[in-house]
């Protein structure tokens, strides 16, 4: 296929199949889906269903199904490339041109090679800076003065860019090479008529290599050694480096993160390195920019708990407030977000120097939970003694509260705010989240946005029918699907649930025997690359994948279950999309609990088997058993 797979998936994540099909077929909302008369076979009552959450259409009469691209091909008679181009034009996404002809494909390969080359150039510079550090007593003295040992300097690959305008010329004999400019190492000024000027960007600075999660050097931060300005200088944005996405120290921190159970987000690279020196090797820093939603999303891929540690000054306070805004949509009930405010005159390093590492560890564990910071932020400047002040608080709090994902935390906060504002719980809820008016008969849902896990859009309706103990009508003769199949179905139908799982769940699912484990590993990599995707886009990514057959089999049953009776009129008392999503999440949780119990049982058997030769195995067995029993008989709530 000439068009890159990842582009097709991004396209399908942005496109709305309801919109595309709706151009040709009159659709009517029915439950979570849209129904219409099938354009592929003659019929009088609608059995053609389009799912906005899955981004997939399915006909229960003739069995035709597919995503938006498939629909354009089948119905409008386009070939694959035409359908992709048509769709891309509708959504204003330029089709990557590099891949449309052999020459252009060649160009794309060159662009990829170029990124690799940029990384090589940066790596070579990093190694030169490290060598210069060894030869610079002043730079070594500076680092020693900050309390750093050679070991930590080596771990983070610290270096030194000497004074002088063209020091890099000794490392790169062709100083005119455009790669030096493209990688951000060299600054180039072409003057009118005059000769062109080139010089090193980093001079007389301690150099902090910035690595991506694969460990490749993608840029540098440089701290001036003397009194020059700016104090901190970063690589510019390049094809390999984007500061709104990258976090300094994440690569180096990976191992410690898991051990510590949380990630510490600080303001600068010196904080990260100093903290590592004090034994807190699980710190990262944003790169001279406010925390972005991409940063937060990335952090949660590595840990379920994030502690923002900002300096105690006004700038730190502002940075924390910004971090609160971007973290809110990710604050699900299984995650923890906290804010550590150091005394005004301190950064983490100076705090530990004065009070010691234990005191710092204590202040981390006493850090302010997101819920409290949220309330503080909302009531700032509001006089709660007056009705006006309380109304002001309500208006401050509303956008913050609405950003939170649905869950227990959100509901508790509603109660707290109701208290503060002196309104009844239901009054406040109807003020903030008025019940949506019944959708007009032909009204369409807004396009499902696969990238926005926080949008609170409905989960698929079929899970409800699947979740009850009684099988849905018409399904009685079907064998119950295996638990692993069931988990596949829930997660492929609503991938947003993947991010709400904890690390243990992820690991357990990825370690299931093939093909299920392979499929979950693939799903995880998709999540890392694209965020959550609707089924229509996942289906495209699975083409020719070893797990394609499993996914299609499982999703086919999902569709069959979904419309056990497609002609049924929508039930006015049907549960809300939010309720369905909650139900589906609860179902997944119960299912994972069962899978975890099975896994523990298998581990118990293993422990018993090795108890004859390994004395510690018995203890392990008891721990496993205790854990399993607590899962089997959860305490009554
Ligand atoms: Zn049909």
Coordinates of C-alpha atoms and ligand atoms in Angstrom, one line a residue:
X1 CA 0.0 0.0 0.0
X2 CA 1.5 3.3 -1.0
X3 CA -0.1 5.6 1.6
X4 CA 1.4 5.2 5.0
X5 CA -0.7 3.1 7.4
X6 CA -0.3 5.6 10.2
X7 CA -1.8 8.4 8.1
X8 CA -4.8 6.2 7.2
X9 CA -5.4 5.6 10.9
X10 CA -5.1 9.2 11.8
X11 CA -7.6 10.0 9.0
X12 CA -10.1 7.4 10.2
X13 CA -9.8 8.7 13.7
X14 CA -10.6 12.2 12.5
X15 CA -13.3 11.3 10.0
X16 CA -16.9 10.6 11.1
X17 CA -18.5 7.6 9.4
X18 CA -21.9 8.9 10.3
X19 CA -21.2 12.0 8.3
X20 CA -19.8 10.2 5.3
X21 CA -22.6 7.6 5.2
X22 CA -25.2 10.3 5.9
X23 CA -24.4 11.9 2.6
X24 CA -25.8 8.9 0.8
X25 CA -28.2 7.3 3.3
X26 CA -30.8 8.9 5.4
X27 CA -30.0 7.9 9.0
X28 CA -32.0 8.0 12.1
X29 CA -30.7 7.8 15.6
X30 CA -31.6 4.6 17.3
X31 CA -30.0 4.0 20.7
X32 CA -26.3 4.5 20.6
X33 CA -26.3 4.1 16.8
X34 CA -27.8 5.4 13.6
X35 CA -30.1 3.2 11.5
X36 CA -31.1 3.5 7.8
X37 CA -32.2 1.6 4.8
X38 CA -29.2 -0.5 3.5
X39 CA -27.8 1.0 0.3
X40 CA -26.3 -2.4 -0.6
X41 CA -29.5 -4.5 -0.7
X42 CA -33.2 -3.8 -1.2
X43 CA -35.2 -3.5 2.0
X44 CA -38.2 -1.8 3.4
X45 CA -37.3 -1.7 7.1
X46 CA -33.9 -0.5 8.2
X47 CA -31.3 -3.1 9.2
X48 CA -28.3 -0.9 8.3
X49 CA -26.5 0.4 11.4
X50 CA -23.8 3.0 11.8
X51 CA -21.9 3.3 15.0
X52 CA -20.4 6.7 15.9
X53 CA -18.2 5.3 18.7
X54 CA -16.8 2.4 16.7
X55 CA -16.7 4.4 13.5
X56 CA -18.1 1.4 11.6
X57 CA -21.2 0.5 9.6
X58 CA -22.8 -2.9 9.6
X59 CA -25.8 -4.3 7.7
X60 CA -27.7 -7.1 9.5
X61 CA -29.5 -7.9 6.3
X62 CA -26.7 -8.5 3.8
X63 CA -23.7 -8.5 6.2
X64 CA -21.8 -5.6 4.5
X65 CA -19.6 -3.8 7.0
X66 CA -16.6 -1.5 7.1
X67 CA -15.3 2.0 8.0
X68 CA -15.6 5.3 6.2
X69 CA -13.1 4.3 3.5
X70 CA -14.8 1.0 2.9
X71 CA -18.1 2.8 2.5
X72 CA -16.8 5.1 -0.1
X73 CA -15.3 2.2 -2.0
X74 CA -18.3 0.0 -1.8
X75 CA -21.0 2.6 -2.3
X76 CA -19.4 5.4 -4.4
X77 CA -17.3 3.0 -6.4
X78 CA -14.0 4.6 -5.6
X79 CA -10.7 2.6 -5.4
X80 CA -8.8 2.7 -2.2
X81 CA -6.5 5.6 -3.0
X82 CA -9.4 7.6 -4.3
X83 CA -11.4 7.0 -1.2
X84 CA -8.5 8.0 1.1
X85 CA -8.0 11.2 -1.0
X86 CA -11.7 12.0 -0.9
X87 CA -11.9 11.6 2.8
X88 CA -8.6 13.5 3.4
X89 CA -10.0 16.4 1.4
X90 CA -13.2 16.4 3.4
X91 CA -11.3 16.7 6.6
X92 CA -8.5 19.0 5.3
X93 CA -5.7 16.5 5.8
X94 CA -3.1 16.6 3.1
X95 CA -2.3 13.1 2.0
X96 CA 1.5 12.6 2.5
X97 CA 2.6 13.2 -1.0
X98 CA 5.9 11.4 -0.6
X99 CA 4.3 8.1 -0.9
X100 CA 2.1 8.5 -4.0
X101 CA 4.7 7.7 -6.6
X102 CA 8.0 5.8 -6.6
X103 CA 10.0 9.0 -6.7
X104 CA 8.0 10.4 -3.9
X105 CA 8.2 7.2 -1.9
X106 CA 12.0 7.6 -2.3
X107 CA 11.7 11.1 -0.9
X108 CA 9.8 9.8 2.2
X109 CA 12.5 7.2 2.8
X110 CA 15.0 10.0 2.6
X111 CA 13.1 12.1 5.2
X112 CA 13.1 9.1 7.5
X113 CA 16.8 8.6 6.9
X114 CA 17.3 12.3 7.5
X115 CA 15.7 12.0 11.0
X116 CA 18.0 9.1 11.8
X117 CA 21.0 11.2 10.5
X118 CA 20.0 14.2 12.6
X119 CA 20.0 11.9 15.6
X120 CA 23.4 10.6 14.7
X121 CA 24.8 14.2 14.3
X122 CA 23.4 15.1 17.8
X123 CA 24.8 11.9 19.3
X124 CA 28.2 12.8 17.9
X125 CA 28.0 16.3 19.3
X126 CA 26.9 14.8 22.7
X127 CA 30.0 12.6 22.7
X128 CA 32.2 15.6 21.8
X129 CA 30.7 17.7 24.6
X130 CA 31.4 14.9 27.1
X131 CA 35.0 14.9 26.1
X132 CA 35.3 18.6 26.4
X133 CA 33.8 18.3 29.9
X134 CA 36.7 16.1 31.0
X135 CA 39.1 18.7 29.8
X136 CA 37.5 21.7 31.4
X137 CA 38.3 22.2 35.1
X138 CA 35.9 25.1 35.4
X139 CA 33.0 23.1 34.2
X140 CA 33.9 20.1 36.4
X141 CA 34.2 22.5 39.4
X142 CA 30.7 23.9 38.6
X143 CA 29.1 20.4 38.7
X144 CA 31.0 19.5 41.8
X145 CA 29.8 22.7 43.4
X146 CA 26.3 21.6 42.6
X147 CA 27.0 18.4 44.5
X148 CA 27.1 16.1 41.4
X149 CA 29.3 13.0 41.3
X150 CA 31.0 11.8 38.1
X151 CA 28.6 8.9 38.2
X152 CA 25.4 10.9 37.9
X153 CA 27.1 13.2 35.3
X154 CA 27.8 10.1 33.2
X155 CA 24.3 8.6 33.8
X156 CA 22.8 11.7 32.3
X157 CA 25.6 12.1 29.7
X158 CA 26.4 15.7 30.8
X159 CA 29.0 17.6 28.8
X160 CA 30.4 21.0 28.2
X161 CA 30.3 23.2 25.1
X162 CA 33.5 25.3 25.3
X163 CA 33.8 29.0 24.6
X164 CA 34.6 30.0 21.0
X165 CA 32.4 30.4 18.0
X166 CA 33.3 27.3 16.0
X167 CA 34.3 24.6 18.4
X168 CA 32.1 22.0 16.7
X169 CA 34.3 22.4 13.6
X170 CA 36.8 20.1 15.2
X171 CA 34.1 17.4 15.5
X172 CA 32.4 18.0 12.2
X173 CA 35.1 18.7 9.5
X174 CA 32.5 19.9 7.1
X175 CA 31.2 22.9 9.1
X176 CA 29.1 24.0 6.1
X177 CA 27.0 20.8 6.3
X178 CA 23.3 21.7 6.3
X179 CA 22.7 19.0 8.9
X180 CA 24.5 21.1 11.5
X181 CA 22.0 23.9 11.1
X182 CA 19.0 21.5 10.8
X183 CA 19.9 19.8 14.0
X184 CA 20.0 23.1 15.8
X185 CA 23.7 22.9 16.7
X186 CA 24.8 25.7 14.4
X187 CA 23.2 29.1 13.8
X188 CA 23.3 30.4 10.2
X189 CA 22.9 34.0 9.1
X190 CA 23.0 34.7 5.4
X191 CA 23.7 38.4 5.0
X192 CA 22.8 40.3 1.9
X193 CA 25.7 40.3 -0.4
X194 CA 28.1 39.5 2.4
X195 CA 29.5 36.1 3.3
X196 CA 27.3 33.8 5.2
X197 CA 27.9 33.6 9.0
X198 CA 27.8 30.3 10.9
X199 CA 28.6 29.7 14.5
X200 CA 27.9 27.2 17.3
X201 CA 24.6 27.8 19.1
X202 CA 25.9 26.5 22.5
X203 CA 29.0 28.2 23.8
X204 CA 30.5 28.0 27.4
X205 CA 27.6 26.0 28.6
X206 CA 27.0 22.8 30.6
X207 CA 25.3 20.5 28.2
X208 CA 22.3 18.3 29.0
X209 CA 21.5 15.9 26.2
X210 CA 17.7 15.4 25.7
X211 CA 16.8 11.9 24.8
X212 CA 13.6 10.5 23.4
X213 CA 12.0 7.4 24.9
X214 CA 14.1 5.2 22.6
X215 CA 17.3 6.8 24.1
X216 CA 18.2 8.7 21.0
X217 CA 19.7 12.1 21.4
X218 CA 17.2 14.6 19.9
X219 CA 18.4 17.9 21.3
X220 CA 20.2 19.7 24.1
X221 CA 19.6 22.0 27.0
X222 CA 22.5 24.2 27.9
X223 CA 23.1 26.1 31.2
X224 CA 25.5 29.0 31.0
X225 CA 28.6 28.4 33.1
X226 CA 29.4 32.0 33.9
X227 CA 27.0 35.0 34.1
X228 CA 26.0 35.1 30.4
X229 CA 22.4 35.2 29.2
X230 CA 20.2 33.4 28.6
X231 CA 20.8 31.3 31.7
X232 CA 19.2 28.3 30.0
X233 CA 19.2 27.7 26.3
X234 CA 17.4 24.8 24.5
X235 CA 17.7 23.3 21.0
X236 CA 15.2 24.9 18.6
X237 CA 12.3 22.9 17.3
X238 CA 13.7 20.5 14.7
X239 CA 12.3 17.5 12.8
X240 CA 13.3 15.4 15.7
X241 CA 12.7 17.7 18.7
X242 CA 9.5 19.3 19.9
X243 CA 9.6 20.8 23.4
X244 CA 5.8 20.6 23.8
X245 CA 6.1 16.8 23.6
X246 CA 9.4 15.8 25.1
X247 CA 10.2 15.5 28.8
X248 CA 13.8 15.8 30.0
X249 CA 15.0 12.7 31.9
X250 CA 12.1 10.4 31.1
X251 CA 14.4 7.9 29.3
X252 CA 16.9 7.9 32.2
X253 CA 14.1 7.7 34.8
X254 CA 12.2 4.7 33.3
X255 CA 13.5 2.0 35.7
X256 CA 13.2 4.1 38.8
X257 CA 9.7 5.2 38.0
X258 CA 8.3 1.7 38.4
X259 CA 10.1 1.2 41.6
X260 CA 9.1 4.6 43.1
X261 CA 5.5 4.2 41.9
X262 CA 5.2 7.8 40.9
X263 CA 6.9 10.3 38.6
X264 CA 8.1 13.7 39.9
X265 CA 7.7 16.6 37.4
X266 CA 10.1 19.5 38.0
X267 CA 10.8 22.8 36.3
X268 CA 14.3 22.2 34.9
X269 CA 17.1 19.8 34.0
X270 CA 19.3 20.9 36.9
X271 CA 16.4 19.8 39.2
X272 CA 16.3 16.4 37.6
X273 CA 20.0 15.7 37.8
X274 CA 20.3 17.1 41.3
X275 CA 17.3 15.0 42.5
X276 CA 18.9 11.9 40.9
X277 CA 22.0 12.7 42.9
X278 CA 19.9 12.7 46.1
X279 CA 18.4 9.3 45.2
X280 CA 15.2 10.6 43.5
X281 CA 16.0 9.2 40.0
X282 CA 12.4 9.3 39.0
X283 CA 12.2 13.0 38.1
X284 CA 11.6 14.6 34.8
X285 CA 11.3 18.2 33.6
X286 CA 9.5 20.1 30.9
X287 CA 11.8 22.0 28.6
X288 CA 11.3 25.7 29.3
X289 CA 7.6 25.4 28.5
X290 CA 4.4 25.0 30.5
X291 CA 3.2 21.5 30.9
X292 CA 1.1 20.4 27.9
X293 CA -1.6 17.8 27.6
X294 CA 0.8 15.7 25.5
X295 CA 3.3 15.8 28.4
X296 CA 0.6 14.6 30.8
X297 CA -0.6 11.9 28.5
X298 CA 3.0 10.7 28.0
X299 CA 3.6 10.7 31.8
X300 CA 0.6 8.5 32.4
X301 CA 1.9 5.9 30.0
X302 CA 4.7 5.3 32.4
X303 CA 3.1 5.8 35.8
X304 CA -0.3 6.0 37.4
X305 CA 0.8 8.7 39.8
X306 CA 2.2 12.1 39.0
X307 CA 3.6 14.6 41.5
X308 CA 4.2 18.1 40.1
X309 CA 7.0 19.7 42.1
X310 CA 7.3 23.4 41.4
X311 CA 9.4 26.1 43.0
X312 CA 7.7 28.1 45.7
X313 CA 7.7 31.4 43.9
X314 CA 4.9 33.1 41.9
X315 CA 6.2 31.6 38.6
X316 CA 6.0 28.1 40.2
X317 CA 2.5 28.8 41.4
X318 CA 1.5 29.8 37.8
X319 CA 3.1 26.7 36.4
X320 CA 1.2 24.5 38.8
X321 CA -2.1 26.2 37.9
X322 CA -1.3 25.5 34.2
X323 CA -0.5 21.9 35.0
X324 CA -3.8 21.5 36.9
X325 CA -5.7 22.6 33.8
X326 CA -4.0 20.1 31.5
X327 CA -4.0 17.2 34.1
X328 CA -7.8 17.4 34.9
X329 CA -9.1 15.5 31.9
X330 CA -6.6 12.6 32.7
X331 CA -7.5 12.4 36.4
X332 CA -9.4 9.2 36.4
X333 CA -10.2 7.3 39.6
X334 CA -7.2 4.9 39.2
X335 CA -4.7 7.7 38.8
X336 CA -3.2 10.1 41.3
X337 CA -2.1 13.7 40.6
X338 CA -0.5 15.8 43.4
X339 CA 1.1 19.2 43.7
X340 CA 4.1 19.8 45.8
X341 CA 4.6 23.5 46.7
X342 CA 8.1 24.1 48.2
X343 CA 8.7 27.2 50.4
X344 CA 9.0 30.3 48.3
X345 CA 12.8 30.5 48.4
X346 CA 13.4 26.9 47.5
X347 CA 13.9 24.6 44.5
X348 CA 14.0 20.8 45.2
X349 CA 17.8 20.8 45.3
X350 CA 18.1 23.7 47.8
X351 CA 15.3 22.2 49.9
X352 CA 17.0 18.8 50.2
X353 CA 20.3 20.5 51.1
X354 CA 18.7 22.4 53.9
X355 CA 16.3 19.8 55.2
X356 CA 17.6 16.5 53.9
X357 CA 16.2 13.8 51.5
X358 CA 13.9 12.3 54.1
X359 CA 12.1 15.6 54.6
X360 CA 11.7 15.9 50.9
X361 CA 10.3 12.4 50.6
X362 CA 7.8 13.3 53.4
X363 CA 6.8 16.5 51.7
X364 CA 6.2 14.5 48.5
X365 CA 3.9 12.1 50.3
X366 CA 2.1 15.0 51.9
X367 CA 1.8 16.9 48.6
X368 CA -1.6 18.5 47.9
X369 CA -4.0 16.2 46.1
X370 CA -5.5 17.5 42.8
X371 CA -9.0 17.7 44.4
X372 CA -7.8 20.2 47.0
X373 CA -5.8 22.3 44.6
X374 CA -8.8 22.4 42.3
X375 CA -11.0 23.7 45.1
X376 CA -8.3 26.2 46.2
X377 CA -7.9 27.4 42.6
X378 CA -11.6 27.8 42.1
X379 CA -12.2 29.8 45.4
X380 CA -9.3 32.1 44.9
X381 CA -10.5 35.7 45.3
X382 CA -14.1 34.7 46.1
X383 CA -15.8 36.0 49.2
X384 CA -17.8 33.0 50.4
X385 CA -19.6 35.1 52.9
X386 CA -21.7 36.7 50.1
X387 CA -24.0 35.2 47.6
X388 CA -22.1 37.0 44.8
X389 CA -18.8 35.5 46.0
X390 CA -20.3 32.0 46.1
X391 CA -21.7 32.5 42.6
X392 CA -18.3 33.6 41.5
X393 CA -16.8 30.4 42.9
X394 CA -19.4 28.4 41.0
X395 CA -18.4 30.0 37.8
X396 CA -14.7 29.5 38.4
X397 CA -15.3 25.9 39.4
X398 CA -17.6 24.9 36.6
X399 CA -15.0 24.5 33.7
X400 CA -12.5 22.8 36.0
X401 CA -15.1 20.3 37.3
X402 CA -16.4 19.7 33.8
X403 CA -12.9 18.8 32.6
X404 CA -12.7 15.9 35.0
X405 CA -13.5 12.4 33.6
X406 CA -16.6 10.8 35.0
X407 CA -16.0 8.9 38.1
X408 CA -16.1 8.8 41.9
X409 CA -13.7 11.8 42.3
X410 CA -15.9 14.0 40.1
X411 CA -19.0 13.2 42.0
X412 CA -17.4 13.8 45.4
X413 CA -16.2 17.2 44.2
X414 CA -19.7 18.0 43.1
X415 CA -20.8 17.5 46.6
X416 CA -18.0 19.6 48.0
X417 CA -18.8 22.4 45.7
X418 CA -22.5 22.2 46.4
X419 CA -21.6 22.7 50.1
X420 CA -19.3 25.7 49.5
X421 CA -21.8 27.3 47.1
X422 CA -24.7 26.5 49.4
X423 CA -26.8 24.9 46.7
X424 CA -28.4 21.4 46.7
X425 CA -26.4 18.7 45.0
X426 CA -29.1 18.3 42.3
X427 CA -29.5 22.1 41.8
X428 CA -25.7 22.4 41.2
X429 CA -25.7 19.4 38.9
X430 CA -28.5 20.8 36.8
X431 CA -26.7 24.2 36.7
X432 CA -23.5 22.7 35.5
X433 CA -24.7 19.8 33.5
X434 CA -28.2 20.5 32.3
X435 CA -29.9 17.3 31.1
X436 CA -29.5 17.2 27.3
X437 CA -32.7 17.8 25.4
X438 CA -34.0 14.7 23.6
X439 CA -32.2 14.5 20.3
X440 CA -34.3 15.6 17.3
X441 CA -35.2 12.6 15.1
X442 CA -32.7 13.2 12.4
X443 CA -30.1 15.0 14.4
X444 CA -26.5 13.6 14.3
X445 CA -24.0 13.2 17.0
X446 CA -21.0 15.4 16.8
X447 CA -18.1 13.5 15.3
X448 CA -16.5 11.1 17.6
X449 CA -13.0 12.3 18.4
X450 CA -10.7 9.4 19.0
X451 CA -8.0 11.7 20.4
X452 CA -10.2 13.1 23.2
X453 CA -10.6 10.5 25.9
X454 CA -12.2 13.2 28.1
X455 CA -15.1 14.1 25.9
X456 CA -17.5 11.9 27.8
X457 CA -18.9 10.6 24.6
X458 CA -21.0 7.5 24.9
X459 CA -19.6 4.1 25.0
X460 CA -21.0 1.5 22.7
X461 CA -24.4 0.2 23.5
X462 CA -23.8 -3.4 22.9
X463 CA -21.8 -3.9 26.1
X464 CA -25.0 -3.5 28.0
X465 CA -26.7 -6.4 26.4
X466 CA -23.6 -8.4 26.9
X467 CA -23.1 -7.5 30.5
X468 CA -26.3 -8.9 32.0
X469 CA -26.4 -12.4 33.3
X470 CA -29.2 -13.1 31.0
X471 CA -28.0 -13.4 27.4
X472 CA -29.5 -10.9 25.1
X473 CA -32.4 -12.1 23.0
X474 CA -31.4 -14.3 20.1
X475 CA -28.1 -15.1 21.6
X476 CA -29.1 -18.0 23.8
X477 CA -27.6 -20.7 21.6
X478 CA -24.2 -18.9 21.3
X479 CA -21.4 -20.3 23.5
X480 CA -20.2 -17.8 26.0
X481 CA -17.1 -16.1 24.7
X482 CA -13.9 -16.7 26.7
X483 CA -12.9 -14.0 29.2
X484 CA -10.0 -12.9 27.1
X485 CA -12.2 -12.6 24.0
X486 CA -14.6 -10.5 26.0
X487 CA -11.8 -8.2 27.2
X488 CA -10.7 -7.8 23.6
X489 CA -14.2 -6.9 22.6
X490 CA -14.6 -4.3 25.3
X491 CA -11.3 -2.6 24.6
X492 CA -11.5 -2.7 20.8
X493 CA -15.0 -1.2 21.0
X494 CA -13.9 1.6 23.3
X495 CA -10.2 2.0 23.4
X496 CA -10.5 4.9 25.9
X497 CA -10.9 2.3 28.6
X498 CA -7.3 1.2 27.9
X499 CA -5.9 4.3 29.5
X500 CA -8.0 3.9 32.6
X501 CA -6.4 0.6 33.4
X502 CA -3.5 0.4 35.7
X503 CA 0.0 -1.0 35.0
X504 CA -0.8 -4.4 36.4
X505 CA -3.8 -4.8 34.2
X506 CA -1.8 -3.7 31.1
X507 CA 0.9 -6.2 31.9
X508 CA -1.5 -9.0 32.6
X509 CA -3.4 -8.4 29.3
X510 CA -0.2 -8.1 27.3
X511 CA 1.1 -11.3 28.8
X512 CA -1.9 -13.4 28.0
X513 CA -1.1 -16.3 25.6
X514 CA -1.2 -15.6 21.9
X515 CA -3.2 -14.4 20.1
X516 CA -4.8 -12.3 22.9
X517 CA -1.6 -11.1 24.5
X518 CA -0.2 -10.3 21.0
X519 CA -3.3 -8.3 20.3
X520 CA -3.2 -6.3 23.5
X521 CA 0.5 -5.6 23.0
X522 CA -0.4 -4.3 19.6
X523 CA -3.2 -2.2 21.1
X524 CA -0.8 -0.7 23.6
X525 CA 1.6 0.3 20.9
X526 CA -1.3 1.9 19.0
X527 CA -2.2 3.8 22.1
X528 CA 1.3 5.0 22.6
X529 CA 1.4 6.2 19.0
X530 CA -2.1 7.6 18.4
X531 CA -3.9 7.8 21.7
X532 CA -7.3 6.1 21.6
X533 CA -8.7 5.2 18.2
X534 CA -12.2 4.1 17.2
X535 CA -12.7 0.6 16.0
X536 CA -12.9 1.7 12.4
X537 CA -9.3 3.0 12.5
X538 CA -8.0 0.0 14.5
X539 CA -9.5 -2.3 12.0
X540 CA -7.5 -0.6 9.2
X541 CA -4.3 -0.9 11.3
X542 CA -4.9 -4.6 11.8
X543 CA -4.9 -5.4 8.1
X544 CA -2.6 -8.4 7.5
X545 CA -1.7 -8.4 11.2
X546 CA -1.4 -11.9 12.8
X547 CA -4.3 -10.9 15.1
X548 CA -6.6 -9.6 12.5
X549 CA -8.7 -12.8 12.5
X550 CA -9.2 -12.8 16.2
X551 CA -10.2 -9.1 16.2
X552 CA -12.7 -9.6 13.4
X553 CA -14.3 -12.7 14.9
X554 CA -14.8 -10.9 18.3
X555 CA -16.1 -7.7 16.8
X556 CA -18.5 -9.6 14.6
X557 CA -20.2 -11.1 17.6
X558 CA -20.2 -7.7 19.1
X559 CA -22.3 -6.4 16.2
X560 CA -24.5 -9.4 16.2
X561 CA -25.3 -8.8 19.9
X562 CA -25.7 -5.1 19.4
X563 CA -28.7 -5.4 17.2
X564 CA -30.5 -8.5 18.4
X565 CA -33.6 -6.6 17.3
X566 CA -32.6 -3.8 15.1
X567 CA -36.1 -2.7 14.2
X568 CA -36.9 -2.1 17.8
X569 CA -37.9 1.5 18.5
X570 CA -35.5 3.4 20.7
X571 CA -36.5 2.9 24.3
X572 CA -37.2 6.4 25.8
X573 CA -36.1 5.0 29.2
X574 CA -32.8 3.6 27.8
X575 CA -29.9 4.5 30.0
X576 CA -27.8 7.5 29.2
X577 CA -24.6 7.1 27.2
X578 CA -22.7 8.0 30.4
X579 CA -24.5 5.3 32.3
X580 CA -23.6 2.8 29.5
X581 CA -20.0 3.9 29.6
X582 CA -19.9 3.4 33.4
X583 CA -21.5 0.0 33.0
X584 CA -19.1 -1.0 30.4
X585 CA -16.1 0.1 32.6
X586 CA -17.6 -1.8 35.5
X587 CA -17.9 -4.8 33.4
X588 CA -14.3 -4.6 32.2
X589 CA -13.2 -4.2 35.8
X590 CA -15.0 -7.3 36.9
X591 CA -13.6 -9.2 34.0
X592 CA -10.1 -8.2 34.7
X593 CA -10.6 -9.1 38.3
X594 CA -11.5 -12.7 37.1
X595 CA -8.5 -12.8 34.8
X596 CA -6.2 -11.7 37.6
X597 CA -7.6 -14.4 39.9
X598 CA -6.9 -17.0 37.2
X599 CA -3.4 -15.6 36.8
X600 CA -2.7 -15.7 40.5
X601 CA -4.0 -19.3 40.7
X602 CA -1.5 -20.3 38.0
X603 CA 1.3 -18.5 39.9
X604 CA 0.3 -20.3 43.1
X605 CA 0.6 -23.7 41.3
X606 CA 4.0 -22.7 40.1
X607 CA 5.1 -21.6 43.6
X608 CA 3.9 -24.9 45.1
X609 CA 5.8 -26.8 42.5
X610 CA 9.0 -25.0 43.2
X611 CA 8.6 -25.1 47.0
X612 CA 10.5 -28.4 47.3
X613 CA 13.7 -26.7 46.0
X614 CA 13.2 -23.1 46.9
X615 CA 12.3 -22.3 50.5
X616 CA 11.1 -18.8 49.7
X617 CA 8.5 -20.2 47.3
X618 CA 6.2 -21.2 50.2
X619 CA 6.1 -17.6 51.4
X620 CA 5.4 -16.5 47.9
X621 CA 2.6 -19.0 47.6
X622 CA 1.0 -17.6 50.8
X623 CA 1.2 -14.0 49.6
X624 CA -0.3 -15.0 46.2
X625 CA -3.1 -16.9 47.9
X626 CA -3.9 -14.0 50.3
X627 CA -4.0 -11.6 47.4
X628 CA -6.3 -13.9 45.4
X629 CA -8.6 -14.4 48.3
X630 CA -8.9 -10.7 48.8
X631 CA -9.9 -10.3 45.2
X632 CA -12.4 -13.2 45.4
X633 CA -14.0 -11.7 48.5
X634 CA -13.7 -8.0 48.2
X635 CA -14.6 -6.1 51.4
X636 CA -18.2 -5.0 51.5
X637 CA -18.5 -1.3 50.6
Ligands
LIG1 ZN1 -27.6 -4.7 3.5

